[in-house]
Amino acid sequence: MNVLLMHRDRDFDPPQSGPWDAQALTQDLALDTLWQAMAGDDEFLGGVVRQALFAGLQNDRDTILYRQAVLRDCLSNPAVVRRLYELAVETFEKRKKHYFSIFSSYPSSILRDSIELMQMLVDMLTALRDMARSQNGRFMSDGFTGLFAMLDRELDDDYLARIRQHLKELKFRQGVLLSAELGAGNRGTRYIVRKPADVALPWWAHLIPRRLPGYTFRLAERDEAGAQALSEIEGRGINLVANALAQSVEHILSFFRHCGPNW
């Protein structure tokens, strides 16, 4: 998903440093006064307007007209635009409350934190989509109409419901079902998480202890070494799933960064 409010065909990603004479330009044109009037005490906005001004020195006519149309929509609908920004800020404020251990060496920790963050992000995306749907006909620019159409198209109810269902399944309330192959030295390799068969059983079947097909074993109550070994096997199995979900979280966070603060 792309925001596309600053450019027609790409997201706004200005260089961190301005032109070589940025300091002289700022002083000669009293740009600090302009930026203060535009951003107030919002440090993020102050940084963005500075980057946008210096990055815009090479803009072509089409880009200027595209942004002016977006600006007209902002001036006509200030409350909605402020709410868009507030949603982005709120998302990152909530993110900071989660310890996202993306650099953790434990796949189970990455998966758990990714699930918590993704659940929060789905709620924020739903709020953003609902707000976009309520603005039909009030925005005229290609930038905003494209953004709202994309949110309505990409974030339909069925899609969001599937995400919530996948997140529920990834909590592995009934345990983790894995497959593996034997590699060199009879060590496990090619671990893959499998989805358990969804078999409907009559109510009375749940009262009878089930005998699982195949060979099974149970750990002794105080077998710490065995528990550690099983935990390592589980980690190898869910590693790909954990990393994939963590990347999805970062993808959605990147979308919100282009709507608001880039923290």
XYZ file of C-alpha atoms in Angstrom:
263
model
C 0.000 0.000 0.000
C 1.246 3.472 -0.892
C 0.056 6.856 0.368
C 0.981 8.896 -2.752
C 0.041 12.340 -1.475
C 3.326 14.037 -2.372
C 4.022 12.275 -5.674
C 1.693 10.678 -8.203
C 3.705 7.498 -8.628
C 5.859 7.065 -5.510
C 5.926 7.742 -1.781
C 7.674 10.774 -0.323
C 11.212 9.777 0.604
C 13.394 12.899 0.646
C 17.136 12.816 1.358
C 18.039 13.463 4.971
C 20.478 16.222 4.050
C 19.519 19.304 2.080
C 21.545 21.075 -0.620
C 25.086 22.178 0.114
C 23.946 25.784 0.725
C 20.930 24.847 2.893
C 22.231 26.779 5.901
C 22.816 29.936 3.907
C 19.400 29.716 2.249
C 17.737 29.227 5.617
C 19.417 32.295 7.041
C 18.986 34.578 3.998
C 15.280 33.767 3.518
C 14.434 33.485 7.225
C 13.055 30.008 6.574
C 13.060 29.135 10.277
C 10.231 31.648 10.738
C 8.261 30.023 7.907
C 8.758 26.508 9.267
C 7.746 27.602 12.759
C 4.531 29.103 11.372
C 3.791 25.907 9.444
C 4.622 23.328 12.119
C 4.279 25.110 15.447
C 5.797 22.980 18.203
C 5.476 19.713 16.255
C 9.091 18.635 15.719
C 8.154 15.974 13.197
C 6.196 18.392 11.011
C 9.027 20.888 11.267
C 11.441 18.305 9.920
C 9.081 17.267 7.136
C 8.437 20.786 5.832
C 12.170 21.461 5.832
C 12.877 18.282 3.861
C 9.936 18.895 1.516
C 11.071 22.427 0.706
C 14.653 21.501 -0.115
C 13.647 18.275 -1.917
C 11.118 20.233 -3.986
C 13.661 22.455 -5.693
C 13.739 20.048 -8.639
C 10.005 19.315 -8.834
C 8.405 19.459 -12.271
C 5.149 21.207 -13.165
C 3.006 18.070 -12.841
C 4.253 17.388 -9.303
C 3.564 20.981 -8.233
C 0.021 20.902 -9.630
C -0.578 17.477 -8.063
C 0.428 18.769 -4.623
C -1.568 21.964 -4.992
C -4.704 19.893 -5.622
C -3.960 17.853 -2.486
C -3.437 21.103 -0.561
C -6.823 22.430 -1.699
C -8.443 19.304 -0.276
C -6.571 19.836 2.997
C -7.812 23.420 3.239
C -11.370 22.319 2.474
C -11.351 19.409 4.962
C -8.954 20.371 7.783
C -10.652 18.248 10.469
C -10.397 15.071 8.386
C -6.761 15.669 7.494
C -5.898 16.316 11.143
C -7.651 13.057 12.064
C -5.564 11.198 9.486
C -2.428 12.556 11.091
C -3.719 11.754 14.579
C -4.347 8.135 13.579
C -0.743 7.819 12.416
C 0.557 9.389 15.639
C -1.717 7.180 17.732
C -0.448 4.090 15.919
C 3.176 4.824 16.750
C 2.352 5.803 20.318
C 0.731 2.393 20.785
C 3.640 0.709 19.036
C 6.070 2.150 21.586
C 4.124 0.373 24.343
C 4.971 -2.992 22.780
C 8.393 -4.501 23.145
C 8.877 -5.631 19.572
C 11.786 -8.049 19.835
C 12.490 -8.207 16.124
C 16.162 -8.716 16.892
C 15.441 -11.464 19.409
C 17.080 -14.820 18.809
C 13.903 -16.583 19.969
C 11.290 -17.123 17.207
C 8.578 -17.561 19.835
C 9.235 -14.039 21.162
C 9.244 -12.547 17.662
C 5.981 -14.323 16.850
C 4.241 -13.301 20.088
C 5.192 -9.633 19.791
C 4.369 -9.575 16.072
C 0.887 -10.944 16.779
C 0.233 -8.274 19.409
C 1.412 -5.501 17.106
C -0.481 -6.819 14.108
C -3.714 -6.993 16.123
C -3.262 -3.334 17.043
C -2.430 -2.398 13.437
C -5.520 -4.172 12.095
C -7.659 -2.092 14.455
C -5.964 1.098 13.250
C -6.326 0.095 9.591
C -10.017 -0.576 10.170
C -10.455 2.895 11.676
C -8.549 4.427 8.748
C -10.648 2.521 6.196
C -13.914 3.516 7.879
C -12.877 7.147 7.873
C -11.967 6.948 4.187
C -15.372 5.473 3.332
C -17.141 8.305 5.124
C -15.453 10.952 2.934
C -17.017 9.950 -0.377
C -17.403 13.063 -2.567
C -15.712 15.490 -0.169
C -12.189 15.181 -1.614
C -11.441 15.983 -5.241
C -7.676 15.659 -5.734
C -6.135 12.632 -7.413
C -3.978 12.127 -4.325
C -6.760 11.831 -1.770
C -9.306 10.095 -3.991
C -6.657 7.528 -4.922
C -5.694 7.000 -1.275
C -9.283 6.562 -0.106
C -10.144 4.273 -3.028
C -7.104 2.115 -2.263
C -8.061 1.819 1.426
C -11.627 0.869 0.532
C -10.475 -1.669 -2.064
C -7.587 -3.290 -0.209
C -9.072 -3.356 3.309
C -12.498 -4.894 2.817
C -14.236 -6.681 5.691
C -13.425 -10.190 4.440
C -9.718 -9.397 4.173
C -9.529 -7.937 7.680
C -11.515 -10.877 9.063
C -9.046 -13.322 7.471
C -6.140 -11.490 9.077
C -7.780 -11.716 12.499
C -8.447 -15.415 11.978
C -4.831 -16.070 10.961
C -3.595 -14.211 14.036
C -5.867 -16.344 16.212
C -4.466 -19.526 14.665
C -0.870 -18.326 15.075
C -1.322 -18.282 18.844
C -1.241 -22.104 18.642
C -3.671 -22.636 21.520
C -3.804 -26.359 20.681
C -0.046 -26.741 20.223
C 2.182 -26.558 17.161
C 1.921 -29.168 14.399
C 5.223 -29.536 12.537
C 6.684 -31.694 9.825
C 10.412 -32.258 9.310
C 12.888 -34.341 7.373
C 15.960 -36.176 8.604
C 19.214 -34.604 7.556
C 22.878 -35.456 8.129
C 23.444 -37.339 11.366
C 19.675 -37.874 11.678
C 19.213 -34.267 12.665
C 15.919 -32.589 11.855
C 15.778 -30.289 8.853
C 13.195 -28.522 6.640
C 10.818 -27.815 9.518
C 7.395 -26.626 8.330
C 4.382 -25.507 10.357
C 1.287 -27.461 9.335
C -2.349 -26.537 9.752
C -4.237 -29.147 11.785
C -7.123 -30.858 10.022
C -10.393 -29.178 10.912
C -12.420 -32.262 11.817
C -15.835 -31.701 13.387
C -16.511 -34.125 16.238
C -19.771 -34.809 18.076
C -19.994 -33.312 21.527
C -19.647 -36.672 23.282
C -16.339 -37.386 21.503
C -14.679 -34.661 23.578
C -15.456 -36.671 26.732
C -13.390 -39.647 25.546
C -9.600 -39.436 25.632
C -8.339 -39.428 22.056
C -5.656 -41.856 20.917
C -3.445 -40.118 18.418
C -2.291 -42.117 15.375
C 1.400 -42.847 15.090
C 4.101 -42.929 17.725
C 3.872 -40.546 20.662
C 5.873 -39.819 23.774
C 5.349 -37.731 26.864
C 7.893 -35.764 28.825
C 8.393 -36.532 32.468
C 7.093 -33.787 34.717
C 10.586 -32.558 35.651
C 12.434 -33.292 32.425
C 13.900 -29.822 31.906
C 16.378 -30.962 29.254
C 13.585 -32.588 27.248
C 11.449 -29.473 27.549
C 14.357 -27.351 26.320
C 14.899 -29.681 23.367
C 11.225 -29.508 22.383
C 11.299 -25.737 22.712
C 14.238 -25.574 20.295
C 12.419 -27.817 17.806
C 9.335 -25.615 18.050
C 11.515 -22.547 17.465
C 12.979 -24.031 14.284
C 9.476 -24.855 13.096
C 7.901 -21.441 13.647
C 10.966 -19.424 12.590
C 9.767 -18.798 9.025
C 6.260 -17.924 10.232
C 7.597 -15.519 12.870
C 9.879 -13.731 10.401
C 7.139 -13.465 7.768
C 4.732 -11.897 10.260
C 7.411 -9.512 11.535
C 8.040 -8.340 7.958
C 4.297 -7.824 7.458
C 4.189 -5.680 10.595
C 7.053 -3.543 9.314
C 5.308 -3.162 5.952
C 2.161 -1.774 7.594
C 4.192 0.445 9.922
C 5.922 1.855 6.842
C 2.507 2.813 5.441
C 1.636 4.677 8.636
C 5.047 6.392 8.592
C 4.095 7.985 5.295
C 0.828 9.166 6.842
C 2.518 10.644 9.883
C 5.589 10.522 12.121
C 8.598 8.566 10.893
C 9.833 7.215 14.223
